[in-house]
Each structure stands twice: as C-alpha cells, then as structure tokens.
Amino acid sequence: PPPVDQEMQVSSPTATPLPPTSTPLPPTPSSTASPIPPSPTATLPQPQIIGYSVADRPLEVYQFGTGPIEKMIVAGIHGGYEYNTVDLADELIAYLEAHPDVVPADHTLYILRAFNIDGYERSKWRAGRANENNVDLNRNFPSNWQRYWPKAGCWGYLDIEGGTSAASEPETQALIEFINSHEIIALISYHSAALGIFAGGQPPDAASLSLAESVAAVSDYPYPPLNTGCLFTGQFVDWVSDQGIAGVDIELTNHQDTDFEINLAICWK
C-alpha cells in the first residue's frame, strides 16, 4: 500500500482527530544574533547558500520581496517519497520569479527548497528519509529532543535516529542560524502525505493555532489533523514555536502531487 506520513505507521486504523488547544506555550529565548534585514536590492532571485549538508551539498534559500514582514517556507525536510514537497517549492520559486508583483510590498518570503538535500538526492523512496548520518532532521531540533523515541504510531520503516544530540547535524545548525538572524513571523514546513495541518508547539501556541486555522480556511487539508498516537520529539515546527514564531506543518494530499494552486493561495495567509 502507499505510505502515509507525518512520521506515521500505516497500521494506525483507529486514528482520531486531535483537537486543538488554546493553551499558549511561552517562547524560549532565541539567539542574540543581530537581525539581518531583507536585501533592499533584491531583483531576480539568486539562491543564498545558508550552509551545507553532511555530504557537502548546498542548502539554498530563495528570497522574494524586500518588505519588513518576513515569512518562510521550508520544503524537503524529509527526502524519500516526500520529494513532492521539493517539487512544490520549485514550482513556487518559478512562479514568483515570473510574477514578482504578487508578493505584497510589505512582505519578504524566503523558500528553502530542499532541507534534507542528501536524502532527496539519494532516493525517492524510504531510503531517502534520513540525512547522510542516518538522522531524521525533523527529530534533530532542540525541542523535546530524544535520540530514540517510542515507535508506536510513528514512521518506523527504517532504523533511524534523532542525532547524537539536539542540533547535531550541519543542516539543522544552518537553518537555526538563518532563522535566528532574521525576524521571521510565520513559517510553513511541508511534508507528505494526508494527515493534515499541524500547529507548532507542545501544546500548540496561540499564534500557530491561528495560522493553522487560516490555512485550513483556504484549503481542504484536514484540520484538526489526524492523531496517530505518535510521540513527536525534536520537531522543527515545535522549535519554531519555541522561538515565538507562528509555525505549521502542512501535509500534502499524497506523495506525488504538489497541490500548487492551493499552496499558492496559502502563501500570504
């Protein structure tokens, strides 16, 4: 059968909706790095290399707009059969390059097209999920981090881990540094497939819940998302929430389609 993801085992037939909570999670102190404003001279975007993967592949971020309201999209946090999130990022990049005027004048949008670039290049199937150190990058962030976690209800096709320590991986370190060097107020992390919209934070914070509700209002993605009983540890979107940034995980409909029109509409929510 086709794989179903957000760190989920296919054998979770009793999944029930996870109700949202309005209890806010106080943000943890973020880095003291001085914010880097958007470049006032950005025209046709060239990717900014924010770091390198374990296998020395560049992590490329594209910038659209120069306004003070900074937002970000991260795709390809899992390689493998979540490759369609990278396809979506490439479609958005191409569209925004051709139609720069759709970016509101007061906005800047950053797109990291393939966070787990090593996994993406290695395989378009299960073997592409981890980076070159066999680390699930969505388990490597310093938020409820664990090297190993209970497998019940979680993705468990291969034996992978959360790293030797929180933020042990160069990809994780590069993305943390980039985010802490900007004043990003909202962020979407794309996954596939099918489980819905997940607000950042454990429990979800108020800003992330509001963003999740806004996304749900212009899409057919399930919200509240399906609850498989998985214990989520070291998640990127939870670390984002810890920084006081509104963040959501969005699961695309399947492992092939990009849902481009839907996600173009989501960009400015």
Short mmCIF file of C-alpha atoms in Angstrom, two decimals:
data_model
loop_
_atom_site.label_atom_id
_atom_site.label_comp_id
_atom_site.label_asym_id
_atom_site.label_seq_id
_atom_site.Cartn_x
_atom_site.Cartn_y
_atom_site.Cartn_z
CA PRO A 1 0.00 0.00 0.00
CA PRO A 2 1.13 3.61 -0.50
CA PRO A 3 2.96 5.03 2.52
CA VAL A 4 1.21 7.56 4.72
CA ASP A 5 3.40 10.00 6.54
CA GLN A 6 3.99 12.65 9.22
CA GLU A 7 6.15 10.09 10.96
CA MET A 8 3.26 7.63 10.89
CA GLN A 9 2.97 3.85 10.57
CA VAL A 10 0.43 2.69 8.01
CA SER A 11 -1.03 0.39 10.67
CA SER A 12 -2.91 3.09 12.56
CA PRO A 13 -6.54 2.39 11.56
CA THR A 14 -8.05 3.96 14.67
CA ALA A 15 -6.59 7.42 14.16
CA THR A 16 -8.93 10.08 15.56
CA PRO A 17 -8.92 13.86 15.19
CA LEU A 18 -6.59 15.71 17.55
CA PRO A 19 -8.49 18.70 18.98
CA PRO A 20 -6.64 21.99 19.06
CA THR A 21 -5.70 23.56 22.36
CA SER A 22 -5.60 27.24 23.06
CA THR A 23 -3.02 26.97 25.85
CA PRO A 24 -0.06 29.06 24.66
CA LEU A 25 3.48 27.84 25.05
CA PRO A 26 5.77 30.65 26.20
CA PRO A 27 8.60 31.14 23.70
CA THR A 28 12.07 30.22 24.80
CA PRO A 29 14.76 32.85 24.39
CA SER A 30 16.06 32.95 20.85
CA SER A 31 19.55 33.60 19.66
CA THR A 32 21.03 37.01 20.34
CA ALA A 33 22.25 37.25 16.76
CA SER A 34 21.51 40.66 15.25
CA PRO A 35 18.60 40.51 12.79
CA ILE A 36 19.58 40.71 9.12
CA PRO A 37 17.05 42.83 7.20
CA PRO A 38 15.91 41.77 3.74
CA SER A 39 18.19 42.98 1.00
CA PRO A 40 16.80 46.23 -0.45
CA THR A 41 18.33 45.46 -3.85
CA ALA A 42 16.81 42.02 -4.45
CA THR A 43 15.53 41.63 -8.04
CA LEU A 44 15.55 38.30 -9.85
CA PRO A 45 16.46 35.98 -7.00
CA GLN A 46 19.64 34.01 -6.85
CA PRO A 47 19.74 31.39 -4.11
CA GLN A 48 21.53 32.28 -0.92
CA ILE A 49 23.58 29.35 0.38
CA ILE A 50 22.96 29.22 4.12
CA GLY A 51 25.08 26.14 4.80
CA TYR A 52 25.99 22.68 3.58
CA SER A 53 24.72 19.18 4.19
CA VAL A 54 26.75 16.30 5.60
CA ALA A 55 27.61 15.35 2.01
CA ASP A 56 28.61 18.97 1.26
CA ARG A 57 25.57 19.86 -0.84
CA PRO A 58 24.41 23.49 -0.59
CA LEU A 59 21.28 24.48 1.31
CA GLU A 60 19.65 27.07 -0.95
CA VAL A 61 17.23 29.78 0.17
CA TYR A 62 15.42 31.99 -2.35
CA GLN A 63 14.19 35.46 -1.38
CA PHE A 64 11.14 37.19 -2.84
CA GLY A 65 10.29 40.75 -1.89
CA THR A 66 12.06 43.22 0.39
CA GLY A 67 9.36 44.19 2.87
CA PRO A 68 9.67 44.19 6.65
CA ILE A 69 7.18 41.32 7.20
CA GLU A 70 9.32 38.20 6.84
CA LYS A 71 7.87 34.74 6.28
CA MET A 72 9.45 31.41 5.32
CA ILE A 73 8.66 28.12 3.60
CA VAL A 74 10.80 25.03 4.23
CA ALA A 75 10.41 22.01 1.94
CA GLY A 76 12.07 18.62 1.78
CA ILE A 77 12.77 18.18 5.49
CA HIS A 78 12.28 14.52 4.67
CA GLY A 79 13.66 13.29 1.36
CA GLY A 80 12.45 9.97 0.00
CA TYR A 81 8.84 9.87 -1.09
CA GLU A 82 8.23 13.37 0.26
CA TYR A 83 10.05 14.62 -2.85
CA ASN A 84 6.85 16.32 -3.99
CA THR A 85 7.38 18.98 -1.31
CA VAL A 86 10.60 19.94 -3.15
CA ASP A 87 8.66 19.88 -6.42
CA LEU A 88 6.17 22.29 -4.84
CA ALA A 89 8.97 24.60 -3.69
CA ASP A 90 10.42 24.61 -7.21
CA GLU A 91 7.01 25.46 -8.68
CA LEU A 92 6.53 28.32 -6.22
CA ILE A 93 10.03 29.64 -6.94
CA ALA A 94 9.42 29.55 -10.70
CA TYR A 95 6.04 31.25 -10.35
CA LEU A 96 7.33 34.00 -8.08
CA GLU A 97 10.30 34.63 -10.38
CA ALA A 98 7.85 35.10 -13.25
CA HIS A 99 5.31 37.10 -11.21
CA PRO A 100 7.23 39.13 -8.62
CA ASP A 101 4.36 41.60 -8.27
CA VAL A 102 2.22 39.05 -6.42
CA VAL A 103 4.45 39.47 -3.37
CA PRO A 104 2.90 42.20 -1.19
CA ALA A 105 5.12 45.28 -0.99
CA ASP A 106 5.49 44.94 2.77
CA HIS A 107 6.47 41.24 2.64
CA THR A 108 9.61 39.17 2.22
CA LEU A 109 9.23 35.44 1.57
CA TYR A 110 12.11 33.00 1.93
CA ILE A 111 11.91 29.50 0.41
CA LEU A 112 14.33 26.74 1.41
CA ARG A 113 13.69 24.28 -1.40
CA ALA A 114 15.28 21.09 -0.02
CA PHE A 115 16.35 20.97 3.61
CA ASN A 116 17.33 17.29 3.54
CA ILE A 117 19.11 17.60 0.22
CA ASP A 118 21.18 14.45 0.76
CA GLY A 119 18.12 12.29 1.34
CA TYR A 120 16.37 13.90 -1.61
CA GLU A 121 19.28 13.11 -3.93
CA ARG A 122 19.75 9.59 -2.53
CA SER A 123 16.31 8.12 -3.05
CA LYS A 124 12.70 8.98 -3.84
CA TRP A 125 11.59 6.16 -1.57
CA ARG A 126 12.04 5.26 2.12
CA ALA A 127 15.84 5.22 1.95
CA GLY A 128 15.78 8.98 1.39
CA ARG A 129 14.17 9.93 4.70
CA ALA A 130 17.33 10.50 6.78
CA ASN A 131 20.43 12.57 6.06
CA GLU A 132 23.87 11.07 5.43
CA ASN A 133 24.33 10.45 9.17
CA ASN A 134 21.11 8.41 9.30
CA VAL A 135 19.42 11.22 11.24
CA ASP A 136 15.81 12.24 10.76
CA LEU A 137 16.27 16.01 10.55
CA ASN A 138 12.72 16.54 11.82
CA ARG A 139 13.80 14.82 15.04
CA ASN A 140 17.04 16.80 15.48
CA PHE A 141 15.83 20.19 16.71
CA PRO A 142 16.29 21.32 20.33
CA SER A 143 12.65 21.00 21.33
CA ASN A 144 11.63 17.92 23.33
CA TRP A 145 14.62 16.23 21.69
CA GLN A 146 15.32 12.50 22.10
CA ARG A 147 17.84 10.39 20.25
CA TYR A 148 15.39 7.48 20.20
CA TRP A 149 11.63 7.64 20.64
CA PRO A 150 8.75 5.16 21.05
CA LYS A 151 7.80 3.79 17.66
CA ALA A 152 4.09 3.25 18.34
CA GLY A 153 2.05 5.20 15.81
CA CYS A 154 5.19 6.70 14.23
CA TRP A 155 7.03 6.21 10.96
CA GLY A 156 9.13 3.11 11.52
CA TYR A 157 10.08 1.51 8.22
CA LEU A 158 13.83 2.01 8.83
CA ASP A 159 16.01 2.29 11.91
CA ILE A 160 16.88 5.98 12.06
CA GLU A 161 17.56 8.32 14.98
CA GLY A 162 17.38 11.91 16.16
CA GLY A 163 21.12 12.54 16.16
CA THR A 164 23.82 12.25 18.80
CA SER A 165 22.49 15.44 20.40
CA ALA A 166 19.98 18.17 19.67
CA ALA A 167 21.05 20.18 16.61
CA SER A 168 23.94 17.79 15.99
CA GLU A 169 23.55 17.99 12.20
CA PRO A 170 25.02 20.70 9.96
CA GLU A 171 21.70 21.14 8.16
CA THR A 172 19.90 21.81 11.44
CA GLN A 173 22.58 24.22 12.61
CA ALA A 174 22.45 26.17 9.34
CA LEU A 175 18.67 26.57 9.42
CA ILE A 176 18.66 27.61 13.08
CA GLU A 177 21.30 30.23 12.38
CA PHE A 178 19.39 31.58 9.39
CA ILE A 179 16.10 31.87 11.28
CA ASN A 180 17.73 33.44 14.32
CA SER A 181 19.39 36.02 12.05
CA HIS A 182 16.01 37.21 10.70
CA GLU A 183 12.76 38.47 12.16
CA ILE A 184 10.52 35.79 10.67
CA ILE A 185 6.96 35.93 12.00
CA ALA A 186 5.38 32.93 10.24
CA LEU A 187 6.71 29.68 8.78
CA ILE A 188 5.35 26.67 6.90
CA SER A 189 7.15 23.32 6.81
CA TYR A 190 5.88 21.00 4.07
CA HIS A 191 5.50 17.22 4.40
CA SER A 192 3.55 14.49 2.65
CA ALA A 193 1.11 12.97 2.93
CA ALA A 194 -2.50 13.19 4.02
CA LEU A 195 -2.54 13.76 7.79
CA GLY A 196 -3.45 17.43 7.73
CA ILE A 197 -2.27 20.71 9.25
CA PHE A 198 -0.22 20.60 12.45
CA ALA A 199 0.21 23.74 14.55
CA GLY A 200 3.63 24.21 16.15
CA GLY A 201 4.23 23.78 19.85
CA GLN A 202 3.55 21.16 22.50
CA PRO A 203 0.91 22.23 23.32
CA PRO A 204 0.34 24.39 20.24
CA ASP A 205 0.83 28.11 20.81
CA ALA A 206 -1.88 30.66 20.04
CA ALA A 207 -0.14 32.18 17.01
CA SER A 208 0.49 28.79 15.42
CA LEU A 209 -3.11 27.76 16.03
CA SER A 210 -4.29 30.96 14.36
CA LEU A 211 -2.03 30.28 11.35
CA ALA A 212 -3.29 26.69 11.13
CA GLU A 213 -6.89 27.91 11.13
CA SER A 214 -6.11 30.45 8.39
CA VAL A 215 -4.52 27.72 6.24
CA ALA A 216 -7.48 25.40 6.83
CA ALA A 217 -9.86 28.15 5.70
CA VAL A 218 -8.35 28.24 2.19
CA SER A 219 -7.54 24.53 1.75
CA ASP A 220 -9.04 21.07 2.05
CA TYR A 221 -6.24 19.74 4.25
CA PRO A 222 -7.63 18.06 7.38
CA TYR A 223 -7.75 20.28 10.45
CA PRO A 224 -7.55 19.35 13.24
CA PRO A 225 -5.03 16.79 11.94
CA LEU A 226 -5.27 13.05 12.42
CA ASN A 227 -3.81 11.75 15.67
CA THR A 228 -1.88 8.51 15.20
CA GLY A 229 -0.60 8.41 18.78
CA CYS A 230 2.97 9.17 17.73
CA LEU A 231 5.22 10.94 20.25
CA PHE A 232 6.79 13.82 18.33
CA THR A 233 10.28 14.76 19.52
CA GLY A 234 12.85 17.22 18.20
CA GLN A 235 10.41 18.59 15.63
CA PHE A 236 11.31 21.63 13.57
CA VAL A 237 7.86 23.23 13.86
CA ASP A 238 7.94 22.87 17.65
CA TRP A 239 11.34 24.57 17.80
CA VAL A 240 9.90 27.34 15.59
CA SER A 241 7.09 27.75 18.12
CA ASP A 242 9.62 27.92 20.95
CA GLN A 243 11.14 30.96 19.24
CA GLY A 244 7.81 32.79 19.27
CA ILE A 245 7.23 32.24 15.53
CA ALA A 246 3.86 31.08 14.23
CA GLY A 247 4.56 27.74 12.55
CA VAL A 248 2.67 24.90 10.92
CA ASP A 249 3.42 21.60 9.26
CA ILE A 250 1.29 21.05 6.16
CA GLU A 251 0.89 17.54 4.77
CA LEU A 252 0.27 17.49 1.01
CA THR A 253 -2.59 15.34 -0.27
CA ASN A 254 -0.39 12.48 -1.48
CA HIS A 255 3.24 11.66 -2.32
CA GLN A 256 3.04 12.73 -5.98
CA ASP A 257 1.02 15.93 -6.40
CA THR A 258 2.12 19.40 -5.29
CA ASP A 259 -1.33 20.96 -4.77
CA PHE A 260 0.21 24.05 -6.34
CA GLU A 261 -2.86 26.28 -6.63
CA ILE A 262 -3.89 25.57 -3.05
CA ASN A 263 -0.45 26.36 -1.70
CA LEU A 264 -0.04 29.48 -3.79
CA ALA A 265 -3.16 30.81 -2.05
CA ILE A 266 -1.75 29.75 1.33
CA CYS A 267 1.46 31.75 0.83
CA TRP A 268 0.00 35.05 2.01
CA LYS A 269 -2.07 33.74 4.89
#
